[in-house]
mmCIF file of C-alpha atoms in Angstrom:
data_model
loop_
_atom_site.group_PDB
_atom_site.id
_atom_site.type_symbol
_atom_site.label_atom_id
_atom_site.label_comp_id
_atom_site.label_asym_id
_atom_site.label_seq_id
_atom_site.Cartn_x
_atom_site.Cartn_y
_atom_site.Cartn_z
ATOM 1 C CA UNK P 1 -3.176 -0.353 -14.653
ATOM 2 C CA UNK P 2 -0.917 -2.167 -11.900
ATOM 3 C CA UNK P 3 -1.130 -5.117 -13.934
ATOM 4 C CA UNK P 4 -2.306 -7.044 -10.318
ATOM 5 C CA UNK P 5 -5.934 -8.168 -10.723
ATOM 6 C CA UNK P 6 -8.616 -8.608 -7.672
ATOM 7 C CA UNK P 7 -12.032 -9.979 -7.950
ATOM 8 C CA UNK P 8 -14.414 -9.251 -7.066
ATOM 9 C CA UNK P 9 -14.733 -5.338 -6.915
ATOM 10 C CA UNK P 10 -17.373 -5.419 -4.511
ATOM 11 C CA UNK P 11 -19.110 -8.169 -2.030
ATOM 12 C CA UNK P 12 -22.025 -7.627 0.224
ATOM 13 C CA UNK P 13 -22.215 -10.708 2.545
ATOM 14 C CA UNK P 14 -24.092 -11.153 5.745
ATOM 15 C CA UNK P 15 -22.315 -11.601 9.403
ATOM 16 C CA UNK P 16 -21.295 -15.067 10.323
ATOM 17 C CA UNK P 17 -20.369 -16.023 6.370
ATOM 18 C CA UNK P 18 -17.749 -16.606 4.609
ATOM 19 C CA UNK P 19 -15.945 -14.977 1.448
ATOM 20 C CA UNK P 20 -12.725 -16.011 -0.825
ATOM 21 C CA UNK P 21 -11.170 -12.970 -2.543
ATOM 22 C CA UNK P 22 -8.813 -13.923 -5.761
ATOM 23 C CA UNK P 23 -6.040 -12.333 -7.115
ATOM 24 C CA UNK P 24 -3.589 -12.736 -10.362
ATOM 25 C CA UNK P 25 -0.511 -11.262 -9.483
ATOM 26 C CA UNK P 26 1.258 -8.805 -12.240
ATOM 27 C CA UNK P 27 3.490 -11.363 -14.840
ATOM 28 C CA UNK P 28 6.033 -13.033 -13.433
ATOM 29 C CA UNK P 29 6.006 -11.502 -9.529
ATOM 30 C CA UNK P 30 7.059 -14.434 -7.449
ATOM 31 C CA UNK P 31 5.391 -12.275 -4.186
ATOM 32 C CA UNK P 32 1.844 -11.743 -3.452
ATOM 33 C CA UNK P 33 0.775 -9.584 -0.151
ATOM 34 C CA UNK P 34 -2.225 -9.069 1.232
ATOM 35 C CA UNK P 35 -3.664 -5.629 3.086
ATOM 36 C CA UNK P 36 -6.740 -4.616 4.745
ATOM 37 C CA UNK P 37 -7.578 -0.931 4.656
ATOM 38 C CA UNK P 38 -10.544 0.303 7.018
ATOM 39 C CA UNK P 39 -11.936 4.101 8.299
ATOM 40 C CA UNK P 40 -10.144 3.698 11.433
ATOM 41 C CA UNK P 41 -6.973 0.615 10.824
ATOM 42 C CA UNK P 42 -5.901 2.618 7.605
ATOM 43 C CA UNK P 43 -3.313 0.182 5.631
ATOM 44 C CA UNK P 44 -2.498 -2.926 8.239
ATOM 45 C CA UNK P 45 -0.381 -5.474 6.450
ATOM 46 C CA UNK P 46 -1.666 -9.090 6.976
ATOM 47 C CA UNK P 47 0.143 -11.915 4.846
ATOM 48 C CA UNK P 48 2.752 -12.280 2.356
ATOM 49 C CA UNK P 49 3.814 -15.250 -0.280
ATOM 50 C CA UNK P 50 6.342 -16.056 -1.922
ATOM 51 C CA UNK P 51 6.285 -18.547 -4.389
ATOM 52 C CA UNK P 52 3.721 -20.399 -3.022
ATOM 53 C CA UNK P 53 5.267 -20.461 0.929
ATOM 54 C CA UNK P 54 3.775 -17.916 3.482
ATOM 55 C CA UNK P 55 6.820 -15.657 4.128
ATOM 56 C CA UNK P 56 5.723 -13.170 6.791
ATOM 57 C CA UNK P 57 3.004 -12.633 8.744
ATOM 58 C CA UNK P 58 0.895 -9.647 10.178
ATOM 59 C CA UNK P 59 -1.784 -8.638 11.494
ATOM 60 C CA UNK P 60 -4.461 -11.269 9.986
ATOM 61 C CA UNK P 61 -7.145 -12.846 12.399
ATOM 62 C CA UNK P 62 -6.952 -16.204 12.908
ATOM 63 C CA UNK P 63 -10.729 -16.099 11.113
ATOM 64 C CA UNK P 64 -8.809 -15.402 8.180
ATOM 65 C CA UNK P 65 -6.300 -17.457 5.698
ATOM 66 C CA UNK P 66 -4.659 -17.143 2.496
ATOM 67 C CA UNK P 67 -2.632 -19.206 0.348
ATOM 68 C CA UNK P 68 -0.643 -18.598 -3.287
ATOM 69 C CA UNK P 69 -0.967 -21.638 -5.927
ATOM 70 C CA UNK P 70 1.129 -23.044 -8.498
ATOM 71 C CA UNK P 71 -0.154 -20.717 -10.901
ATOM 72 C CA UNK P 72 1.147 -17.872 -8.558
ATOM 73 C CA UNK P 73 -2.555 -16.492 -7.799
ATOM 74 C CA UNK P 74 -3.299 -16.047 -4.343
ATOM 75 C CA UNK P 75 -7.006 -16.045 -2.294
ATOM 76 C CA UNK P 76 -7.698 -14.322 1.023
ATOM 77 C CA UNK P 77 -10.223 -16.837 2.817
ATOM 78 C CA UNK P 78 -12.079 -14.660 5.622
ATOM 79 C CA UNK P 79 -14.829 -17.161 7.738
ATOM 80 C CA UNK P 80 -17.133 -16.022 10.545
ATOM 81 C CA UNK P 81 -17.693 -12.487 9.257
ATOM 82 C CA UNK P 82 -18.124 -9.652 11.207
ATOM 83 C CA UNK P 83 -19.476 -6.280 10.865
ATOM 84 C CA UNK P 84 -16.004 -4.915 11.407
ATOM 85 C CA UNK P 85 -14.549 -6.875 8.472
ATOM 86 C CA UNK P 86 -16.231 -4.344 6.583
ATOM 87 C CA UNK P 87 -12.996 -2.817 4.254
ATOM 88 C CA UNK P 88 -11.411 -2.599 1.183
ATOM 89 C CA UNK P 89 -9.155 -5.823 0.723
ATOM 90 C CA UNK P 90 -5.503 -5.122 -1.507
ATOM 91 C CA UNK P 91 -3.670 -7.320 -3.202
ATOM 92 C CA UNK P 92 -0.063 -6.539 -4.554
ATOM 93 C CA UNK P 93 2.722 -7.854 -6.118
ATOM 94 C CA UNK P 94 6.520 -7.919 -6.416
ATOM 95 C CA UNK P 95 9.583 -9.542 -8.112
ATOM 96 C CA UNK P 96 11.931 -11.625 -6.986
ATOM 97 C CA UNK P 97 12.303 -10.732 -3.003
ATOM 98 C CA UNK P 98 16.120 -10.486 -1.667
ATOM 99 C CA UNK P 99 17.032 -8.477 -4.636
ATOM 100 C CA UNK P 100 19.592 -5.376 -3.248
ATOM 101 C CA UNK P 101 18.140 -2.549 -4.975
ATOM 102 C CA UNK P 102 14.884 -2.629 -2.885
ATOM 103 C CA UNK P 103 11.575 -4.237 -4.762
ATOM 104 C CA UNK P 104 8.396 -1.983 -5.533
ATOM 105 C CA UNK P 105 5.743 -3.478 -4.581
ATOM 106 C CA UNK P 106 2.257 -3.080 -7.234
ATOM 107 C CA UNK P 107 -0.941 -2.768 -5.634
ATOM 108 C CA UNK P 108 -5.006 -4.324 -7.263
ATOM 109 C CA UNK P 109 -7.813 -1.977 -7.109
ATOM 110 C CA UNK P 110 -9.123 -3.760 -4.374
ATOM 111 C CA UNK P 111 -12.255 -5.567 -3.240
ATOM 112 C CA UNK P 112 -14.649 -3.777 -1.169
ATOM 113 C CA UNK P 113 -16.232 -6.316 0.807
ATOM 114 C CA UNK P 114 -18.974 -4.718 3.095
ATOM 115 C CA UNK P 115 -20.879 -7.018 5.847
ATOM 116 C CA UNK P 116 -24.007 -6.690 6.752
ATOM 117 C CA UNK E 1 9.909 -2.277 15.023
ATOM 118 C CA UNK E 2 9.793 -0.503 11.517
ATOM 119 C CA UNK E 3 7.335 2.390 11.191
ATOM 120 C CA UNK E 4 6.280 5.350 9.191
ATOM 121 C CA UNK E 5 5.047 8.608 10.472
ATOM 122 C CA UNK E 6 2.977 11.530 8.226
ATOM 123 C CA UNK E 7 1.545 14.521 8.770
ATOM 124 C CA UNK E 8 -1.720 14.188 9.584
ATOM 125 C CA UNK E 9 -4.278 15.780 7.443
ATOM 126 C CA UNK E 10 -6.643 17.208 5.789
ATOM 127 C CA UNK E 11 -4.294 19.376 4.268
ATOM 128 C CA UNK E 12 -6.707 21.582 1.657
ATOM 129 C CA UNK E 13 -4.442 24.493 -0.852
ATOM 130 C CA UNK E 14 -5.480 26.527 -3.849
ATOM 131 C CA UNK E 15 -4.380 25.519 -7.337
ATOM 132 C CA UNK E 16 -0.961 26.688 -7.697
ATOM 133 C CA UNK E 17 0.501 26.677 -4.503
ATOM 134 C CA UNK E 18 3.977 24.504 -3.125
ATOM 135 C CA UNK E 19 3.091 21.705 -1.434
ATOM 136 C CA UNK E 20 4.935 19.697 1.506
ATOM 137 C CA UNK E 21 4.204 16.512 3.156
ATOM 138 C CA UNK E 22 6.024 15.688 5.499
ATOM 139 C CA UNK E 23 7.211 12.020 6.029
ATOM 140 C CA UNK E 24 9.973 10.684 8.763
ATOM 141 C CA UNK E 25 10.759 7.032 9.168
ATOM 142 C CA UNK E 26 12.113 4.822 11.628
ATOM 143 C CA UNK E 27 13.880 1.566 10.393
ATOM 144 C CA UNK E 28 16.925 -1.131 11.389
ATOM 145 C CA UNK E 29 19.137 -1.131 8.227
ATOM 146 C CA UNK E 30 18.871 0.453 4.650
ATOM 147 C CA UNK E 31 15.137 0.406 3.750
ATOM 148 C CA UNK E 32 13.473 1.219 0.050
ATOM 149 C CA UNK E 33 11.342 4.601 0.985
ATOM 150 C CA UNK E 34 7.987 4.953 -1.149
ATOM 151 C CA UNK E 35 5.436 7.503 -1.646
ATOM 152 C CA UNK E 36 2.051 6.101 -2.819
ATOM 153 C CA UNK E 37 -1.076 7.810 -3.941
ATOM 154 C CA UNK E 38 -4.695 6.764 -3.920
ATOM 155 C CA UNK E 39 -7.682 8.633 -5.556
ATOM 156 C CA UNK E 40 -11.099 8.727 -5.022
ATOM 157 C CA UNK E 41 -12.615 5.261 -5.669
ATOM 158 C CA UNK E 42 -9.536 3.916 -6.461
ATOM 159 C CA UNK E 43 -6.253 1.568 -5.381
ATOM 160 C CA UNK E 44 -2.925 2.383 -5.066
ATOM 161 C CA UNK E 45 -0.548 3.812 -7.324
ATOM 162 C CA UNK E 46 3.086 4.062 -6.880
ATOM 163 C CA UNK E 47 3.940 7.577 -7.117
ATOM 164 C CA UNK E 48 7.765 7.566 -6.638
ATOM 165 C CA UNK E 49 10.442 5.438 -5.273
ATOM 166 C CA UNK E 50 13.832 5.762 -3.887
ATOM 167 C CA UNK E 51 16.406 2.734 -2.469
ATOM 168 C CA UNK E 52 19.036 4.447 -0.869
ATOM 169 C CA UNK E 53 20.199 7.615 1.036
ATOM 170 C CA UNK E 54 20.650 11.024 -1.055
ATOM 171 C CA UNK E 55 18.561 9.361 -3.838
ATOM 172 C CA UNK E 56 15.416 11.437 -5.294
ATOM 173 C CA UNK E 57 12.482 9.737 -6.569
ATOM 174 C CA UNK E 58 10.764 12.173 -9.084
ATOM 175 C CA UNK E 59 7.215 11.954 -10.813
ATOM 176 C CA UNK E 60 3.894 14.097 -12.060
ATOM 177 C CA UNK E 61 6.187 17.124 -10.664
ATOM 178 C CA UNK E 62 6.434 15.379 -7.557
ATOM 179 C CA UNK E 63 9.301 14.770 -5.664
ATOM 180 C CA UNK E 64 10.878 13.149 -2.733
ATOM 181 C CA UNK E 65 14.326 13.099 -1.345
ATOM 182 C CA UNK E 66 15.860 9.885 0.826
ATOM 183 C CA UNK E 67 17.757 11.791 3.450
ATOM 184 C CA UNK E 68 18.973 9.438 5.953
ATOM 185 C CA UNK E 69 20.560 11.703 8.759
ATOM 186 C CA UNK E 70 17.079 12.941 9.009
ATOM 187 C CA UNK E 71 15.107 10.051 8.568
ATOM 188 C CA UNK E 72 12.944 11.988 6.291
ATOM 189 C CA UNK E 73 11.235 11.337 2.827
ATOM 190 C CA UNK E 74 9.060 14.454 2.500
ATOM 191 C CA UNK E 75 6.979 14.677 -0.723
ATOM 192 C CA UNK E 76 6.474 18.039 -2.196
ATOM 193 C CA UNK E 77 5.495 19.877 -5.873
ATOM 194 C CA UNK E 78 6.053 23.161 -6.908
ATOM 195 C CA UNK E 79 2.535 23.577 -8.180
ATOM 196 C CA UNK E 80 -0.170 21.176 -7.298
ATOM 197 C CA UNK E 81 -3.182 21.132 -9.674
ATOM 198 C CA UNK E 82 -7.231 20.019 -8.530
ATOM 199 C CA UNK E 83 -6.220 16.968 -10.069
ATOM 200 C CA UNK E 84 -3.617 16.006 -7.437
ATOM 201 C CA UNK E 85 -6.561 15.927 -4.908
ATOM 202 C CA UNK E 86 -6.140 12.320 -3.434
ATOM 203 C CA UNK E 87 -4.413 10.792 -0.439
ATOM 204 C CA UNK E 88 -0.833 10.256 -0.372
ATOM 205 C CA UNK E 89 0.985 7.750 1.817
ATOM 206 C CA UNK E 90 4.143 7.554 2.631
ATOM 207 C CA UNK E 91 5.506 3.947 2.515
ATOM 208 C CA UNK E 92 8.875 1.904 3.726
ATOM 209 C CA UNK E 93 10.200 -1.790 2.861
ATOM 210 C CA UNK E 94 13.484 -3.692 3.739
ATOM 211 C CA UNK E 95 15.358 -5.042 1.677
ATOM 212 C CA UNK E 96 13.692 -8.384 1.295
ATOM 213 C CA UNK E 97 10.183 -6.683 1.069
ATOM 214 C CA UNK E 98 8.803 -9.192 3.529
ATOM 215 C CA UNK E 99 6.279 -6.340 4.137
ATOM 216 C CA UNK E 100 5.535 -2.779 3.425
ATOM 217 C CA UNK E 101 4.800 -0.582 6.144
ATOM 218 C CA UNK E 102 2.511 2.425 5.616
ATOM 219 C CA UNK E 103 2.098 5.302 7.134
ATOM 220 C CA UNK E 104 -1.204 6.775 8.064
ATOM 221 C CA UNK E 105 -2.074 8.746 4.845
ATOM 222 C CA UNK E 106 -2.676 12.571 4.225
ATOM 223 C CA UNK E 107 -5.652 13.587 2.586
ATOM 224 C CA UNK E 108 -5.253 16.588 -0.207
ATOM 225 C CA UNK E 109 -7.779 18.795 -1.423
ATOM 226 C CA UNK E 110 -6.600 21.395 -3.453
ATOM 227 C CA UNK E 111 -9.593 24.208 -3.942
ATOM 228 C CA UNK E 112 -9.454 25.458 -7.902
#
């Protein structure tokens, strides 16, 4: 157990809706990122917080936003869905970014959302 | 930019046998070098770590040394068991872990 907590497991949702996916990030990680993982992207990197501020960017459509409250828990807003948004979402975690000794970064179990 | 590049898989061995994965890295600066693992059904799981050159990250049997005249990070165990059947990824950050880049993943099967 990562100690980084996604819900919901699984979501079956029909083209052109939209879907918020949560996550609790492990105790006292400061850093949230998000990653899509699909048959034929594999891992693609698409936001990062940091203490509630969006600190880098990647690939994320612009269909798609996130944000990290006060409480440090972060959602992953996708709108307009599409068949090929079909993928497992990730969540992860770290400490305190900047540190000199590198950070390791904690990954959820993911939400497998699946469009229809 | 920053990227990761793995042999390419399936790679399928018997129970028993050495295993290598090879993993090579291209990166401005000093960046943290990670090997992850995913099974079946499931998320990620750090396997091992290591933060700068010469270190080796060790776990499960498996290791992984940082060798930075190489660029290299290659994964391997001595004796990999049916239970090690998953796919690995090989994984980089900087040191402000903006991001983590992954590489493409290798899917193991190891035959009993």
């Amino acid at each position: 157990d990562s100690g980084v907590t996604q819900t919901p497991k699984h979501l079956i949702t029909a083209t052109g809706q939209r879907v918020t996916l949560r996550c609790s990030p492990r105790s006292g990680d400061l850093s949230v990122y998000w990653y899509q993982q699909s048959l034929d992207q594999g891992l693609q990197f698409l936001i990062q917080y940091y203490n509630g501020e969006e600190r880098a960017k990647g690939n994320i459509l612009e269909r798609f936003s996130a944000q990290q409250f006060p409480d440090l828990h972060s959602e992953l807003n996708l709108s307009s869905l599409e068949l090929g948004d079909s993928a497992l979402y990730f969540c992860a975690s770290s400490a305190v970014t900047g540190s000199v000794s590198g950070n390791t970064i904690y990954f959820g179990e993911g939400s497998w959302l699946t469009v229809v | 930019g920053d990227s990761v590049t793995q042999m390419e898989g399936p790679v399928t061995l018997s129970e028993e046998a050495f295993l290598t994965i090879n993993c090579t890295y291209t990166a401005t600066g000093y960046p943290s070098l990670f090997w992850y693992v995913q099974y079946p059904g499931e998320g990620l799981q750090l396997l091992l770590k290591a933060t700068k050159a010469d270190d080796k990250g060790s776990n499960k049997g498996f290791e992984a040394t940082y060798r930075k005249e190489t660029t290299s990070f290659h994964l391997e165990k001595g004796s990999v068991q049916v239970s090690d059947s998953a796919v690995y990824f090989c994984a980089l950050s900087d040191k402000s872990a903006s991001k983590i880049i992954f590489g493409s993943g290798t899917r193991l099967s190891i035959r009993p």
